[in-house]
C-alpha cells in the first residue's frame, strides 16, 4: 500500500512540476522566459482610444502572454497634471500614452530610445511621423538662446527621442449635426467658403434654436491652431502667414485682418454656444454629441470621440475649414501629422516588456489595424495593402491625407517658433475678449501690432 501511494505521489509531483513550468511563461509562450506572468500598466486620456488599446493588448497577450491593463484619466488638463505629478514622484506606469512632442519636461522620467529602437522599427512609420518627437538641431539652438527655456529642454540633444508615433491625423475639421442641418431645411453638404458656412450656421441656429458652434475656447490658442492658421494660409498663401509670423507684416493689414474678423463675425452674430470660453476640448465634443451645438471644431481624431459618445457616423458631416472668399487657395489640403506617441517609464521594472509593447502597437501590422479600427484613428505605421482591413470611413480618412508636403508643411517650422514672440500669447487672449464682445477685432489687431513693435524694439 505504501508503495502504491508512493507511486501516486511521484506522479502527482511530476504533474505539478509540469503545470508550474507551463504557467511560468517559458520561451514557448513569450520568448522572454517568465514574461507571460507579467502585467503592464498603460495610462491614457483618450477614452475613445480604449477599444483600440484593448484590441492591440489582446493580440499582444496572445503573442507573449503579457497582459496590458489600461487606465484612463480625463479631461486633458487632469491627465497632464496626473502624469506630471506621477513623474515628479517617480510613480508613472510602465507605458505612457501622450501627445506627440518633445521638450515637455517629462524627458527626465522617460526612456530615451535612440539606443533601443533602430531602423527595423523606425522605417515602418509614415514619413514625417517622428518629426514632432525627435529633437532637432533648430530646437537645441533655440533652447540654448531662450532665457525662458527649462533646464530639461536645455539638456536635450539633437536626435534624441522619448516616444514612438502611434497615430496621425490633422486639425482644421468642422463637424456638423446632419439631423439639425436638415431640420433647418438645408442640405447637409460642406460649404465652399467661410461666408457660406456662416450663413449655414445662422440658418441652423434660427430654425432649430440650437447654438451654432462650439469648440474648446477655454484654450486661448486653440482657434488659431485649429482654424485661424488654415484661414491665413489659404487667404494669403504660406508666404503671407510666414511674413506675419516673422514680424514682416502687421495683423491689422487688410491682407491679414480678415482672419480675426472671421471669428469676430461669429461672435457678433451670437453663433457661439453660451459658456464656450469655459469649455475645453472634451466639453466641446460632449456638447456637440449631446445636441447642444450644431457644429464642432476639431480634427480627424474627433470622429472617434464623437462615436464613443454615442453618435452615429451617418448622422455627422465633416469638412475642412472653408476658405474666406477670394483666398489664394480655394480649398484646404490636410497635411497629416503625428497626434500621439507611446513612451516607456525609464524606472519601470518591466522595461523589456514595456519597450516591446510600444514597438508592437506602433509597428506590427496586425496591431496597427486592430488599434486603428478600435480607436477610429489612423495608425502612424505604413500599413500598405492592410488598409483594406480598415473600416470604410477610416480607410477614406487615411486616403484623404496629402501624400506630399502641402502648404501647412511649409509654414510648420515658423509656427513651431511662434511661442518665442509673446505678442501671439496676448493676441489669443485678446481674441477671447472678442468672443465675449469686450473688445473689437480692430482693437485686438492694433494691440497685437503695437506689442510686436515694442518687443522688436527691446530685442525680444
Short mmCIF file of N, CA and C in Angstrom, two decimals, residues 5 12 20 41 44 86 98 111 122 144 154 182 274 284 290 301 319 367 374 386 389-390 408 454:
data_model
loop_
_atom_site.label_atom_id
_atom_site.label_comp_id
_atom_site.label_asym_id
_atom_site.label_seq_id
_atom_site.Cartn_x
_atom_site.Cartn_y
_atom_site.Cartn_z
N UNK A 5 0.94 4.36 -2.78
CA UNK A 5 0.79 5.79 -2.53
C UNK A 5 2.06 6.54 -2.88
N UNK A 12 1.91 12.67 -9.08
CA UNK A 12 1.30 13.98 -8.79
C UNK A 12 2.36 15.07 -8.75
N UNK A 20 3.49 23.84 -13.39
CA UNK A 20 4.24 25.03 -12.97
C UNK A 20 5.11 25.56 -14.08
N UNK A 41 1.08 48.27 -17.00
CA UNK A 41 0.07 49.31 -16.80
C UNK A 41 0.28 50.40 -17.83
N UNK A 44 -3.71 56.51 -20.35
CA UNK A 44 -4.14 57.33 -21.49
C UNK A 44 -5.19 58.32 -21.00
N UNK A 86 2.92 62.27 -11.25
CA UNK A 86 3.47 60.92 -11.15
C UNK A 86 4.95 60.91 -11.55
N UNK A 98 0.84 59.68 -24.70
CA UNK A 98 0.94 61.12 -24.51
C UNK A 98 0.90 61.83 -25.86
N UNK A 111 12.15 56.81 -20.94
CA UNK A 111 13.28 56.08 -21.52
C UNK A 111 13.67 56.71 -22.84
N UNK A 122 11.77 52.01 -37.04
CA UNK A 122 11.53 53.38 -37.49
C UNK A 122 11.14 53.46 -38.97
N UNK A 144 18.87 76.91 -26.39
CA UNK A 144 20.15 77.39 -25.84
C UNK A 144 20.13 78.91 -25.66
N UNK A 154 17.08 72.49 -22.18
CA UNK A 154 18.48 72.82 -22.45
C UNK A 154 19.40 71.60 -22.39
N UNK A 182 -30.53 69.34 -41.62
CA UNK A 182 -31.68 69.01 -42.46
C UNK A 182 -32.98 69.52 -41.85
N UNK A 274 -23.30 79.43 -25.66
CA UNK A 274 -23.07 80.11 -24.38
C UNK A 274 -22.12 79.30 -23.49
N UNK A 284 -16.43 70.45 -25.39
CA UNK A 284 -16.99 70.86 -26.67
C UNK A 284 -17.53 69.65 -27.44
N UNK A 290 -24.19 65.69 -27.67
CA UNK A 290 -25.49 65.68 -26.98
C UNK A 290 -26.50 66.63 -27.59
N UNK A 301 -9.17 63.24 -35.59
CA UNK A 301 -9.25 62.43 -34.38
C UNK A 301 -10.57 62.60 -33.62
N UNK A 319 -16.06 68.36 -42.65
CA UNK A 319 -15.47 69.08 -43.78
C UNK A 319 -14.31 69.94 -43.27
N UNK A 367 -1.39 44.64 -35.16
CA UNK A 367 -1.70 45.52 -34.04
C UNK A 367 -2.17 46.89 -34.52
N UNK A 374 -10.33 49.98 -33.70
CA UNK A 374 -10.95 50.13 -32.39
C UNK A 374 -11.00 51.57 -31.92
N UNK A 386 -2.73 46.47 -46.15
CA UNK A 386 -3.58 46.19 -45.00
C UNK A 386 -4.62 47.30 -44.76
N UNK A 389 -8.16 46.40 -44.65
CA UNK A 389 -8.75 45.83 -43.44
C UNK A 389 -9.30 46.90 -42.50
N UNK A 390 -9.12 48.16 -42.86
CA UNK A 390 -9.67 49.25 -42.05
C UNK A 390 -11.16 49.40 -42.34
N UNK A 408 0.71 73.64 -45.31
CA UNK A 408 0.94 73.70 -43.86
C UNK A 408 2.37 73.28 -43.52
N UNK A 454 6.88 96.89 -29.99
CA UNK A 454 7.52 97.13 -28.72
C UNK A 454 8.53 96.04 -28.39
#
